[in-house]
Amino acid sequence: MIAVKRDNSMKENRLLVLASVLSLAAVPVSGQAPDTTILDPVVVTATRLPVLRSSVPTAVSVIDGSELRMQGVSSVSEALRMLAGVGVVESGSYGSTTSLFVRGGESDYVKVLIDGAAVNEPGGAYDFADLSLDNIERVEIVRGPASVLYGSDAMAGVVQIFTRKGRGKPEYGAGVRGGTHSSLLVDAYANGGSETVSFGLGIRRSGTDGIHEFNSEYNNLVLSGSVSAHPDERTTATLSARYGDSEFHYPTDGSGLIVDRNAFQARERISASLEVSRFVKQAVQGLALFTLNRSAGGIDDRLDNSADTLGFYAFVSDGVVSRGSADLRANFYLVPAATATAGVQIERQSEGSSSESLSQFGASVDSVDVERTTRGYYAQLQLEPSRQTTLVGGLRVDDSETFGTFVTYRGGATARLGSGSVLRGSVGRGFKEPTFFENFANSPFVVGNPDLEPERSTSLDAGFEQQLHGRTITLGATYFDQRFEDLIQYDAAPADQGDPNYVNVAAARSAGVELEARVLMSSWFSLRSNYTYLHTEVTDAGLDTGPDAGFVEGERLLRRPTHRAGLNVRYSAPGLGNLAFSIHHVGNREDRDFSSSPVERVELPAYTKVDLAGELIVLRSRGQFPGLRLTARVENLFDRNYQEVVGFPARGRVILVGGRFGKF
């Protein structure tokens, strides 16, 4: 059973409240003037136009890469934990499957982009385990359906990662950290640019022995870069690429039991994008975006020894999944207060894979070689009837070789009431296409269904934001309500032999409230806190029956806590360094325990995790000569014992120390 102590929860909640109060005490009262005025950030992902965040009718968060690196955060998944409405679930050790849940949606309901290139597997799944934060300039997160601009997978949100761009004289730097579990992280970067050409390059190598006694190593190599050219005032071209090569060893079976000494997963990923923008006329901008994402690898779990001949004792797989797209669009700046966007996207997806499973019942061989094409046509209109009001509406039609025609829409409005008050609201529809396996599986145990409909969502949200002290303080609240329909389920016993095993039957709902507070006092102090109340409910269990099924009508969706809260504080002392800590609280949630037979539905207790990080300036940079900082980070400071997935204990206390040099 789950080895988590419940008597810690009250103490942990008190710690979270106390830390919030102490941190807010550092915020100046109304009679004190801030040291600077914080500018309203510009965001791109929400509308595919560079607009002020306060003008966007949907909830958008922006994470600055440099600030996170100062806090010792090294992965995108850890950065996303700091946001309202976002849940991250990691299956234990380094390199294990790491999933993202936005506003209660499934883990494959979020479109993930790297410089515009979709990196999800076809059908929405994305594993954040290998996505490091190095060479990342910022991350934008849109909460709510965005299929009208991005097509499939954007049912509950979009996460876009932007690679660091060079500016001015060339800069370079490097860092190294090591510590618990024999972990070692080494990274280096270089960037720079002129008025016509700029570049940014990065490399990162990480490795660890993992948290288990044997067969728990994880290694990851990442290369990334971008080059931008500005041949004239009207033209910009940017080429970005990211390469990752990882190997994850795991001794556990599907229930978390340590049973295997030689199983591992290897994965190689390449994503690339080329975007060209040109103003063909003063009021007409043409853009072309070409993207490619390719993932290759598989699982190698051979015989442990000659006596390993019981049950399903060996499995080997290998495959390549790719998706490439061409997106052509035009922005028409009709008048200063109106912008129309029209575009067409063509995406080609393919998968070629093979696997072999050995068991005491005999061998099973399976292979897949499939591809499909989808064309999307979309339009968006953004209006500003007054300086205080923004209206955005969009429509998209997707035409797929597998699911046919599907229509999505989105509309929203923002009202800036003066004195820093902002009202916003939106409504929209999103969809997710079936996976290749759900469409085309053909084995003795599973038959795919090429006639599946997409899973779909309908969502609305409404929010209020209040900015104080020249935008140094922002308070916000958002209500959301999402309905998920035509969810795809596995039918173990179809009506006739040879009938497909996958059908559209289930439905669910998620609704809740997101509360946020941000304090940005120039470069010396920042505070971000959030709380999410989430109500999820299965409204149609479909084919699932019994109280321990994955879908139980009237019950919560798995791994979605009702309460989630976070606090992140950073303080910088000029000339000395900085100190940061974060508190992450996750309420109880339900999961399924596969170590029991039959499978049992259980409750995971709440937990609170505290991280602490600091940097000490040893040598300041002068001119082109880099400076030196010593770094330290402690994750899970109080060594809490908890699980995010039943049977897979999370990492205990981790200490990393090192240094980095560069311009600062």
Coordinates of C-alpha atoms in Angstrom, one line a residue, residues 101-657:
F101 CA -2.8 18.0 -16.9
V102 CA -4.4 21.4 -17.7
R103 CA -7.7 22.3 -16.1
G104 CA -8.5 18.7 -15.4
G105 CA -8.2 17.6 -19.0
E106 CA -6.4 14.4 -20.0
S107 CA -2.6 14.4 -20.4
D108 CA -2.9 14.3 -24.2
Y109 CA -5.2 17.4 -24.3
V110 CA -2.3 20.0 -24.5
K111 CA -0.5 21.0 -27.7
V112 CA 3.2 21.3 -27.1
L113 CA 5.2 23.5 -29.5
I114 CA 8.9 24.3 -29.7
D115 CA 9.4 27.4 -31.8
G116 CA 6.2 26.6 -33.5
A117 CA 6.9 22.9 -34.2
A118 CA 4.4 20.5 -32.7
V119 CA 6.2 17.9 -30.7
N120 CA 3.3 15.8 -29.5
E121 CA 2.9 12.2 -30.7
P122 CA 0.0 12.1 -33.2
G123 CA -3.0 11.9 -31.0
G124 CA -1.7 14.3 -28.4
A125 CA 0.6 12.5 -26.0
Y126 CA 3.8 14.2 -24.9
D127 CA 6.3 13.0 -22.3
F128 CA 8.0 16.0 -20.6
A129 CA 10.7 13.8 -19.0
D130 CA 13.5 14.9 -21.4
L131 CA 12.5 18.6 -21.9
S132 CA 15.2 20.6 -20.2
L133 CA 15.1 24.3 -19.6
D134 CA 18.6 25.1 -21.0
N135 CA 18.7 27.6 -23.9
I136 CA 15.1 28.5 -23.4
E137 CA 14.2 32.1 -23.5
R138 CA 10.6 31.8 -22.2
V139 CA 7.6 29.5 -22.0
E140 CA 4.0 30.7 -22.8
I141 CA 1.1 28.7 -21.5
V142 CA -2.5 29.2 -22.8
R143 CA -5.2 27.7 -20.7
G144 CA -8.3 26.8 -22.6
P145 CA -9.1 25.3 -26.0
A146 CA -7.0 26.7 -28.9
S147 CA -7.8 24.3 -31.7
V148 CA -9.1 27.2 -33.8
L149 CA -5.4 28.2 -34.4
Y150 CA -3.5 25.0 -33.7
G151 CA -5.8 22.1 -34.7
S152 CA -5.7 18.8 -33.0
D153 CA -4.5 18.2 -29.4
A154 CA -5.2 21.8 -28.2
M155 CA -8.3 20.7 -26.3
A156 CA -7.3 22.1 -22.9
G157 CA -4.4 24.4 -23.6
V158 CA -1.1 25.1 -25.4
V159 CA 2.5 25.2 -24.2
Q160 CA 5.0 26.9 -26.4
I161 CA 8.8 26.9 -25.7
F162 CA 10.8 29.7 -27.3
T163 CA 14.5 29.2 -27.9
R164 CA 16.9 31.9 -26.6
K165 CA 17.8 34.4 -29.3
G166 CA 21.0 36.4 -29.5
R167 CA 21.3 40.2 -29.2
G168 CA 24.2 42.5 -29.4
K169 CA 27.8 41.4 -28.8
P170 CA 28.5 37.7 -28.5
E171 CA 28.0 36.2 -25.1
Y172 CA 28.9 32.8 -23.8
G173 CA 28.7 30.8 -20.6
A174 CA 28.7 27.4 -19.0
G175 CA 27.7 25.6 -15.8
V176 CA 28.2 22.4 -13.9
R177 CA 26.2 20.9 -11.0
G178 CA 26.4 17.6 -9.2
G179 CA 25.1 15.9 -6.2
T180 CA 22.6 13.3 -4.9
H181 CA 22.2 10.0 -6.9
S182 CA 25.6 10.7 -8.5
S183 CA 23.8 13.3 -10.6
L184 CA 25.9 15.5 -13.0
L185 CA 24.6 18.3 -15.2
V186 CA 26.9 20.2 -17.6
D187 CA 25.7 22.9 -20.0
A188 CA 27.1 25.7 -22.2
Y189 CA 25.7 28.4 -24.4
A190 CA 26.7 31.1 -26.9
N191 CA 24.6 33.8 -28.5
G192 CA 24.9 37.2 -30.1
G193 CA 23.8 39.2 -33.1
S194 CA 23.7 42.3 -35.2
E195 CA 21.0 44.2 -36.9
T196 CA 20.9 41.7 -39.8
V197 CA 21.8 38.3 -38.2
S198 CA 21.5 36.8 -34.7
F199 CA 22.1 33.4 -33.2
G200 CA 21.7 31.3 -30.1
L201 CA 23.3 27.9 -29.4
G202 CA 23.1 25.6 -26.4
I203 CA 24.2 22.2 -25.2
R204 CA 23.4 20.2 -22.1
R205 CA 24.5 16.8 -20.8
S206 CA 22.9 15.3 -17.7
G207 CA 23.2 11.9 -16.1
T208 CA 22.2 10.2 -12.8
D209 CA 22.2 6.7 -11.2
G210 CA 18.5 7.2 -10.3
I211 CA 16.7 6.5 -7.1
H212 CA 16.6 2.7 -7.2
E213 CA 19.4 0.4 -6.2
F214 CA 20.0 -1.0 -9.6
N215 CA 19.0 -0.4 -13.3
S216 CA 17.9 3.1 -12.6
E217 CA 20.3 5.2 -14.7
Y218 CA 19.2 8.1 -16.8
N219 CA 21.2 10.1 -19.4
N220 CA 20.1 12.9 -21.6
L221 CA 21.9 15.0 -24.2
V222 CA 20.3 18.1 -25.7
L223 CA 21.5 20.3 -28.5
S224 CA 19.5 23.4 -29.5
G225 CA 19.9 26.6 -31.5
S226 CA 18.4 29.2 -33.6
V227 CA 19.5 31.6 -36.3
S228 CA 17.5 34.7 -37.4
A229 CA 18.1 36.9 -40.4
H230 CA 16.7 40.4 -41.1
P231 CA 17.8 41.2 -44.6
D232 CA 15.6 44.3 -44.7
E233 CA 13.0 46.1 -42.6
R234 CA 10.2 44.1 -44.0
T235 CA 11.6 40.6 -43.9
T236 CA 12.5 38.2 -41.1
A237 CA 13.5 34.5 -41.3
T238 CA 14.2 32.3 -38.3
L239 CA 15.5 28.7 -38.3
S240 CA 15.3 26.8 -35.0
A241 CA 16.2 23.2 -34.2
R242 CA 16.4 21.0 -31.1
Y243 CA 17.9 17.5 -30.8
G244 CA 17.6 15.2 -27.8
D245 CA 19.1 11.7 -27.1
S246 CA 18.0 10.0 -23.9
E247 CA 18.3 6.6 -22.3
F248 CA 16.2 5.6 -19.3
H249 CA 16.8 2.4 -17.4
Y250 CA 13.9 1.1 -15.2
P251 CA 13.7 -1.9 -12.9
T252 CA 9.9 -1.6 -12.2
D253 CA 6.9 -3.2 -13.8
G254 CA 3.6 -1.5 -14.5
S255 CA 2.6 -1.6 -10.8
G256 CA 5.9 -0.2 -9.5
L257 CA 7.4 -3.5 -8.2
I258 CA 11.2 -3.8 -8.7
V259 CA 11.6 -6.9 -10.9
D260 CA 13.9 -6.2 -13.8
R261 CA 17.7 -5.7 -14.1
N262 CA 18.1 -4.9 -17.8
A263 CA 15.0 -3.0 -19.1
F264 CA 15.6 0.3 -20.7
Q265 CA 14.1 2.8 -23.1
A266 CA 16.1 4.8 -25.7
R267 CA 14.7 7.8 -27.5
E268 CA 16.0 10.3 -30.0
R269 CA 14.0 13.4 -30.9
I270 CA 14.5 16.1 -33.5
S271 CA 12.3 19.1 -34.0
A272 CA 12.9 22.0 -36.4
S273 CA 11.1 25.0 -37.7
L274 CA 11.6 27.6 -40.3
E275 CA 9.4 30.7 -40.2
V276 CA 9.6 33.5 -42.8
S277 CA 7.7 36.7 -42.4
R278 CA 7.4 39.6 -44.9
F279 CA 5.3 42.7 -45.2
V280 CA 4.3 42.5 -48.8
K281 CA 2.5 45.8 -48.3
Q282 CA 2.4 48.1 -45.4
A283 CA -0.8 46.6 -44.1
V284 CA -0.4 43.0 -45.3
Q285 CA 2.0 40.5 -43.7
G286 CA 2.6 37.1 -45.1
L287 CA 4.0 34.3 -43.0
A288 CA 5.2 30.8 -43.8
L289 CA 6.0 28.2 -41.1
F290 CA 7.5 24.9 -42.0
T291 CA 8.0 22.4 -39.2
L292 CA 9.3 18.8 -38.6
N293 CA 9.2 16.6 -35.6
R294 CA 10.7 13.1 -35.5
S295 CA 10.9 10.7 -32.6
A296 CA 12.8 7.4 -32.9
G297 CA 13.5 4.7 -30.4
G298 CA 11.9 1.9 -28.4
I299 CA 12.0 -0.4 -25.4
D300 CA 14.6 -3.2 -24.9
D301 CA 13.6 -5.7 -22.1
R302 CA 15.3 -9.0 -23.0
L303 CA 15.6 -12.1 -20.8
D304 CA 17.0 -11.4 -17.4
N305 CA 18.6 -14.9 -17.4
S306 CA 18.0 -18.4 -18.8
A307 CA 15.5 -19.1 -16.1
D308 CA 13.3 -16.1 -17.0
T309 CA 10.6 -18.0 -18.9
L310 CA 7.3 -17.4 -16.9
G311 CA 4.6 -14.9 -17.7
F312 CA 5.4 -12.2 -20.2
Y313 CA 9.2 -12.3 -19.8
A314 CA 10.6 -10.3 -22.7
F315 CA 9.7 -7.4 -25.0
V316 CA 11.5 -5.5 -27.7
S317 CA 10.2 -2.6 -29.8
D318 CA 11.5 -0.1 -32.3
G319 CA 9.8 2.7 -34.2
V320 CA 9.8 6.1 -35.9
V321 CA 7.0 8.6 -35.6
S322 CA 7.1 11.9 -37.5
R323 CA 4.9 14.8 -38.2
G324 CA 5.7 17.6 -40.7
S325 CA 3.6 20.6 -41.6
A326 CA 3.4 23.7 -43.7
D327 CA 1.4 26.6 -42.4
L328 CA 0.8 29.6 -44.7
R329 CA -1.1 32.6 -43.3
A330 CA -1.6 36.3 -43.8
N331 CA -2.3 39.1 -41.4
F332 CA -4.4 42.0 -42.7
Y333 CA -4.0 45.2 -40.7
L334 CA -7.3 46.7 -41.9
V335 CA -7.3 49.7 -39.7
P336 CA -5.3 50.5 -36.6
A337 CA -8.0 48.8 -34.5
A338 CA -8.7 45.7 -36.6
T339 CA -6.5 42.8 -37.7
A340 CA -7.7 39.8 -39.7
T341 CA -5.8 36.5 -40.0
A342 CA -6.4 33.8 -42.6
G343 CA -4.4 30.7 -43.0
V344 CA -4.1 27.1 -44.3
Q345 CA -2.2 24.3 -42.7
I346 CA -1.2 20.9 -44.2
E347 CA 0.2 18.2 -41.8
R348 CA 1.5 14.8 -42.7
Q349 CA 1.9 12.2 -39.9
S350 CA 3.5 8.8 -40.2
E351 CA 4.5 5.9 -38.0
G352 CA 6.6 2.8 -38.7
S353 CA 7.1 0.5 -35.8
S354 CA 7.6 -3.2 -34.9
S355 CA 7.6 -5.1 -31.6
E356 CA 8.0 -8.6 -30.3
S357 CA 6.7 -10.0 -27.1
L358 CA 7.8 -13.3 -25.6
S359 CA 5.7 -15.2 -23.0
Q360 CA 5.1 -18.7 -21.7
F361 CA 2.1 -18.7 -24.1
G362 CA 4.2 -18.1 -27.2
A363 CA 5.6 -15.2 -29.2
S364 CA 3.6 -12.3 -30.5
V365 CA 4.9 -10.1 -33.3
D366 CA 3.3 -6.8 -34.3
S367 CA 4.1 -4.1 -36.8
V368 CA 2.6 -0.9 -38.0
D369 CA 3.3 1.2 -41.1
V370 CA 0.7 4.0 -41.5
E371 CA 0.3 7.6 -42.4
R372 CA -2.4 10.2 -42.6
T373 CA -2.9 13.8 -43.8
T374 CA -5.0 16.6 -42.3
R375 CA -5.7 20.0 -43.9
G376 CA -6.9 22.9 -41.8
Y377 CA -8.3 26.2 -42.9
Y378 CA -8.7 29.0 -40.3
A379 CA -9.5 32.6 -39.8
Q380 CA -9.4 35.1 -36.9
L381 CA -10.5 38.6 -36.4
Q382 CA -9.2 40.9 -33.7
L383 CA -11.0 44.2 -33.0
E384 CA -10.4 47.1 -30.7
P385 CA -13.5 49.2 -30.8
S386 CA -12.1 51.4 -28.1
R387 CA -8.8 51.7 -26.3
Q388 CA -10.3 49.8 -23.4
T389 CA -11.9 46.9 -25.3
T390 CA -10.6 44.0 -27.4
L391 CA -12.7 41.4 -29.2
V392 CA -11.3 38.2 -30.7
G393 CA -13.2 35.6 -32.8
G394 CA -12.0 32.7 -34.9
L395 CA -13.2 29.7 -36.9
R396 CA -11.4 26.6 -38.2
V397 CA -12.3 23.7 -40.5
D398 CA -10.1 20.6 -40.4
D399 CA -10.4 17.9 -43.1
S400 CA -8.7 14.6 -42.2
E401 CA -8.2 11.4 -44.1
T402 CA -9.3 9.5 -41.0
F403 CA -11.9 11.4 -39.1
G404 CA -13.3 13.6 -41.9
T405 CA -14.4 17.2 -41.3
F406 CA -14.4 18.9 -37.9
V407 CA -15.2 22.5 -37.1
T408 CA -13.9 24.4 -34.1
Y409 CA -14.4 28.0 -33.0
R410 CA -13.3 30.5 -30.3
G411 CA -14.5 33.9 -29.2
G412 CA -13.6 36.2 -26.4
A413 CA -13.5 39.8 -25.1
T414 CA -11.3 41.8 -22.8
A415 CA -12.3 45.1 -21.1
R416 CA -9.7 47.3 -19.4
L417 CA -11.7 49.3 -16.9
G418 CA -9.0 51.7 -15.8
S419 CA -7.0 51.8 -12.6
G420 CA -5.4 48.6 -13.6
S421 CA -8.6 46.5 -13.7
V422 CA -9.1 43.9 -16.5
L423 CA -12.1 41.7 -17.3
R424 CA -11.9 38.9 -19.8
G425 CA -14.0 36.0 -21.0
S426 CA -13.9 33.4 -23.7
V427 CA -15.8 30.4 -25.1
G428 CA -14.4 27.8 -27.5
R429 CA -14.3 24.3 -28.8
G430 CA -11.3 22.0 -29.2
F431 CA -10.6 18.5 -30.4
K432 CA -8.0 15.7 -30.3
E433 CA -7.6 13.2 -33.1
P434 CA -7.3 9.4 -32.3
T435 CA -3.8 8.0 -31.9
F436 CA -2.3 5.8 -34.7
F437 CA -2.8 2.7 -32.4
E438 CA -6.5 3.5 -31.8
N439 CA -7.0 3.9 -35.6
F440 CA -4.8 1.2 -37.1
A441 CA -3.8 -1.4 -34.5
N442 CA -3.9 -4.9 -36.0
S443 CA -2.8 -7.7 -33.6
P444 CA -4.3 -10.9 -32.1
F445 CA -5.4 -8.8 -29.1
V446 CA -6.3 -5.4 -30.5
V447 CA -8.0 -4.1 -33.6
G448 CA -8.0 -0.4 -34.4
N449 CA -11.0 1.6 -35.5
P450 CA -10.4 3.8 -38.6
D451 CA -13.9 5.3 -38.2
L452 CA -13.3 6.9 -34.8
E453 CA -14.5 10.4 -34.2
P454 CA -12.1 13.0 -32.5
E455 CA -12.5 13.6 -28.8
R456 CA -13.9 17.0 -28.3
S457 CA -14.2 19.7 -25.7
T458 CA -16.4 22.8 -25.1
S459 CA -15.1 25.4 -22.7
L460 CA -15.9 28.7 -21.2
D461 CA -14.0 30.9 -18.8
A462 CA -14.3 34.3 -17.2
G463 CA -11.6 36.2 -15.3
F464 CA -10.8 39.4 -13.4
E465 CA -7.3 40.9 -13.0
Q466 CA -6.2 43.9 -10.9
Q467 CA -2.9 45.5 -11.3
L468 CA -1.4 47.8 -8.6
H469 CA 1.7 49.9 -8.1
G470 CA 2.6 50.3 -11.8
R471 CA 2.0 46.6 -12.5
T472 CA 4.4 45.5 -9.8
I473 CA 1.5 43.7 -8.2
T474 CA -1.1 41.6 -10.1
L475 CA -4.0 39.8 -8.5
G476 CA -6.2 37.6 -10.7
A477 CA -9.1 35.1 -10.5
T478 CA -10.5 32.9 -13.3
Y479 CA -13.5 30.6 -13.4
F480 CA -13.6 27.8 -16.1
D481 CA -16.0 25.1 -17.1
Q482 CA -15.0 22.4 -19.6
R483 CA -17.1 19.5 -21.1
F484 CA -15.3 16.5 -22.7
E485 CA -17.3 14.3 -25.1
D486 CA -16.7 11.3 -27.4
L487 CA -13.9 10.0 -25.3
I488 CA -12.2 6.9 -26.8
Q489 CA -12.3 3.7 -24.7
Y490 CA -11.0 0.2 -25.2
D491 CA -13.6 -2.5 -25.6
A492 CA -12.2 -5.8 -24.6
A493 CA -15.1 -7.8 -25.9
P494 CA -16.5 -6.4 -29.2
A495 CA -19.8 -7.7 -30.5
D496 CA -18.2 -9.9 -33.2
Q497 CA -14.7 -11.3 -33.7
G498 CA -12.7 -8.9 -35.8
D499 CA -14.7 -5.8 -34.8
P500 CA -12.6 -2.9 -33.6
N501 CA -11.7 -2.6 -29.9
Y502 CA -11.9 1.2 -29.7
V503 CA -15.1 3.3 -29.6
N504 CA -16.3 6.8 -28.8
V505 CA -18.4 6.5 -25.7
A506 CA -17.3 8.3 -22.5
A507 CA -17.8 11.9 -21.3
A508 CA -16.5 14.0 -18.4
R509 CA -16.6 17.5 -17.0
S510 CA -14.1 19.7 -15.2
A511 CA -14.7 23.1 -13.6
G512 CA -12.9 25.3 -11.1
V513 CA -11.4 28.5 -10.0
E514 CA -7.8 29.7 -10.5
L515 CA -6.4 32.4 -8.1
E516 CA -3.1 34.1 -8.8
A517 CA -0.9 36.7 -7.2
R518 CA 2.3 38.1 -8.8
V519 CA 4.7 40.6 -7.3
L520 CA 7.6 41.9 -9.5
M521 CA 9.8 44.5 -7.8
S522 CA 12.3 45.2 -10.7
S523 CA 15.1 42.7 -10.6
W524 CA 15.5 42.3 -6.9
F525 CA 12.3 40.6 -5.7
S526 CA 9.6 38.5 -7.2
L527 CA 6.7 36.5 -5.8
R528 CA 4.3 34.2 -7.5
S529 CA 1.5 32.4 -5.7
N530 CA -1.5 30.4 -7.0
Y531 CA -4.3 28.3 -5.9
T532 CA -6.5 26.0 -8.0
Y533 CA -9.9 24.5 -7.0
L534 CA -10.8 21.8 -9.5
H535 CA -14.0 19.8 -9.7
T536 CA -13.9 16.9 -12.1
E537 CA -16.7 14.4 -12.7
V538 CA -17.2 11.4 -15.0
T539 CA -20.6 12.1 -16.6
D540 CA -20.7 8.9 -18.7
A541 CA -18.5 6.0 -17.8
G542 CA -19.0 4.4 -21.2
L543 CA -17.8 0.8 -21.2
D544 CA -16.2 0.9 -17.7
T545 CA -18.1 -0.9 -15.0
G546 CA -17.6 -1.3 -11.2
P547 CA -16.3 1.0 -8.5
D548 CA -12.6 0.4 -9.3
A549 CA -12.7 1.2 -13.0
G550 CA -10.8 4.0 -14.7
F551 CA -14.1 5.9 -15.3
V552 CA -16.7 5.7 -12.6
E553 CA -19.8 7.8 -13.2
G554 CA -20.2 10.6 -10.7
E555 CA -16.6 10.2 -9.4
R556 CA -13.4 12.3 -10.0
L557 CA -11.1 11.8 -12.9
L558 CA -7.9 10.0 -11.9
R559 CA -4.8 11.9 -10.6
R560 CA -6.7 15.3 -10.5
P561 CA -6.6 16.8 -7.0
T562 CA -9.4 19.1 -5.9
H563 CA -6.9 21.5 -4.3
R564 CA -3.5 22.6 -5.5
A565 CA -1.4 25.6 -4.4
G566 CA 2.0 27.0 -5.0
L567 CA 4.3 29.7 -3.9
N568 CA 7.6 30.9 -5.4
V569 CA 9.7 33.7 -4.0
R570 CA 13.1 35.1 -5.2
Y571 CA 15.2 37.7 -3.6
S572 CA 18.4 39.2 -5.2
A573 CA 21.0 41.2 -3.4
P574 CA 22.9 43.4 -5.9
G575 CA 26.5 42.3 -6.1
L576 CA 26.0 39.3 -3.8
G577 CA 23.7 36.8 -5.4
N578 CA 20.1 35.6 -5.0
L579 CA 18.0 33.3 -2.9
A580 CA 14.8 31.5 -3.9
F581 CA 12.4 29.0 -2.4
S582 CA 9.2 27.4 -3.6
I583 CA 6.4 25.5 -1.9
H584 CA 4.2 23.1 -3.9
H585 CA 1.0 21.6 -2.3
V586 CA -1.1 18.9 -4.0
G587 CA -4.3 17.7 -2.4
N588 CA -5.5 14.1 -2.3
R589 CA -6.5 12.5 -5.5
E590 CA -7.5 9.1 -6.8
D591 CA -5.5 6.5 -8.8
R592 CA -5.5 2.8 -9.6
D593 CA -3.3 0.3 -7.9
F594 CA -2.1 -2.3 -10.4
S595 CA -0.2 -4.3 -7.8
S596 CA -3.5 -5.8 -6.6
S597 CA -5.7 -8.2 -8.5
P598 CA -8.3 -7.2 -9.4
V599 CA -7.0 -3.6 -9.8
E600 CA -8.1 -1.4 -6.9
R601 CA -9.0 2.3 -7.0
V602 CA -7.2 4.0 -4.1
E603 CA -6.7 7.5 -2.8
L604 CA -3.3 9.2 -2.8
P605 CA -2.8 11.5 0.2
A606 CA -2.0 15.2 -0.1
Y607 CA 1.6 16.3 0.1
T608 CA 3.6 19.5 0.3
K609 CA 7.1 19.9 -1.1
V610 CA 9.6 22.7 -0.4
D611 CA 12.6 23.5 -2.7
L612 CA 15.4 26.0 -1.8
A613 CA 18.0 27.4 -4.1
G614 CA 20.7 30.1 -4.0
E615 CA 23.6 31.7 -5.9
L616 CA 26.6 33.5 -4.6
I617 CA 28.6 35.9 -6.9
V618 CA 32.3 35.2 -6.6
L619 CA 33.5 37.2 -9.5
R620 CA 31.4 39.8 -11.5
S621 CA 31.7 39.9 -15.3
R622 CA 33.7 42.8 -16.7
G623 CA 33.4 43.7 -20.4
Q624 CA 33.9 40.5 -22.3
F625 CA 35.3 38.6 -19.4
P626 CA 32.7 36.3 -17.7
G627 CA 31.8 36.3 -14.1
L628 CA 31.5 33.3 -11.7
R629 CA 28.7 32.2 -9.5
L630 CA 28.5 29.3 -7.0
T631 CA 25.1 27.6 -7.1
A632 CA 23.2 25.3 -4.7
R633 CA 19.7 23.8 -4.9
V634 CA 17.9 21.5 -2.5
E635 CA 14.8 19.8 -3.8
N636 CA 12.2 18.3 -1.4
L637 CA 14.0 20.1 1.5
F638 CA 12.2 18.2 4.2
D639 CA 12.5 14.8 2.5
R640 CA 8.8 14.2 2.2
N641 CA 7.6 10.7 1.3
Y642 CA 4.9 10.8 -1.3
Q643 CA 3.8 9.4 -4.6
E644 CA 2.4 11.0 -7.7
V645 CA 1.6 7.6 -9.3
V646 CA 0.6 4.7 -7.1
G647 CA 3.5 2.3 -6.6
F648 CA 6.1 4.8 -7.8
P649 CA 7.7 6.7 -4.9
A650 CA 8.8 10.2 -5.8
R651 CA 12.4 11.4 -5.2
G652 CA 13.4 12.2 -1.7
R653 CA 15.7 15.1 -0.8
V654 CA 18.1 16.0 -3.6
I655 CA 21.1 18.3 -3.2
L656 CA 22.9 19.8 -6.2
V657 CA 25.9 22.2 -5.9

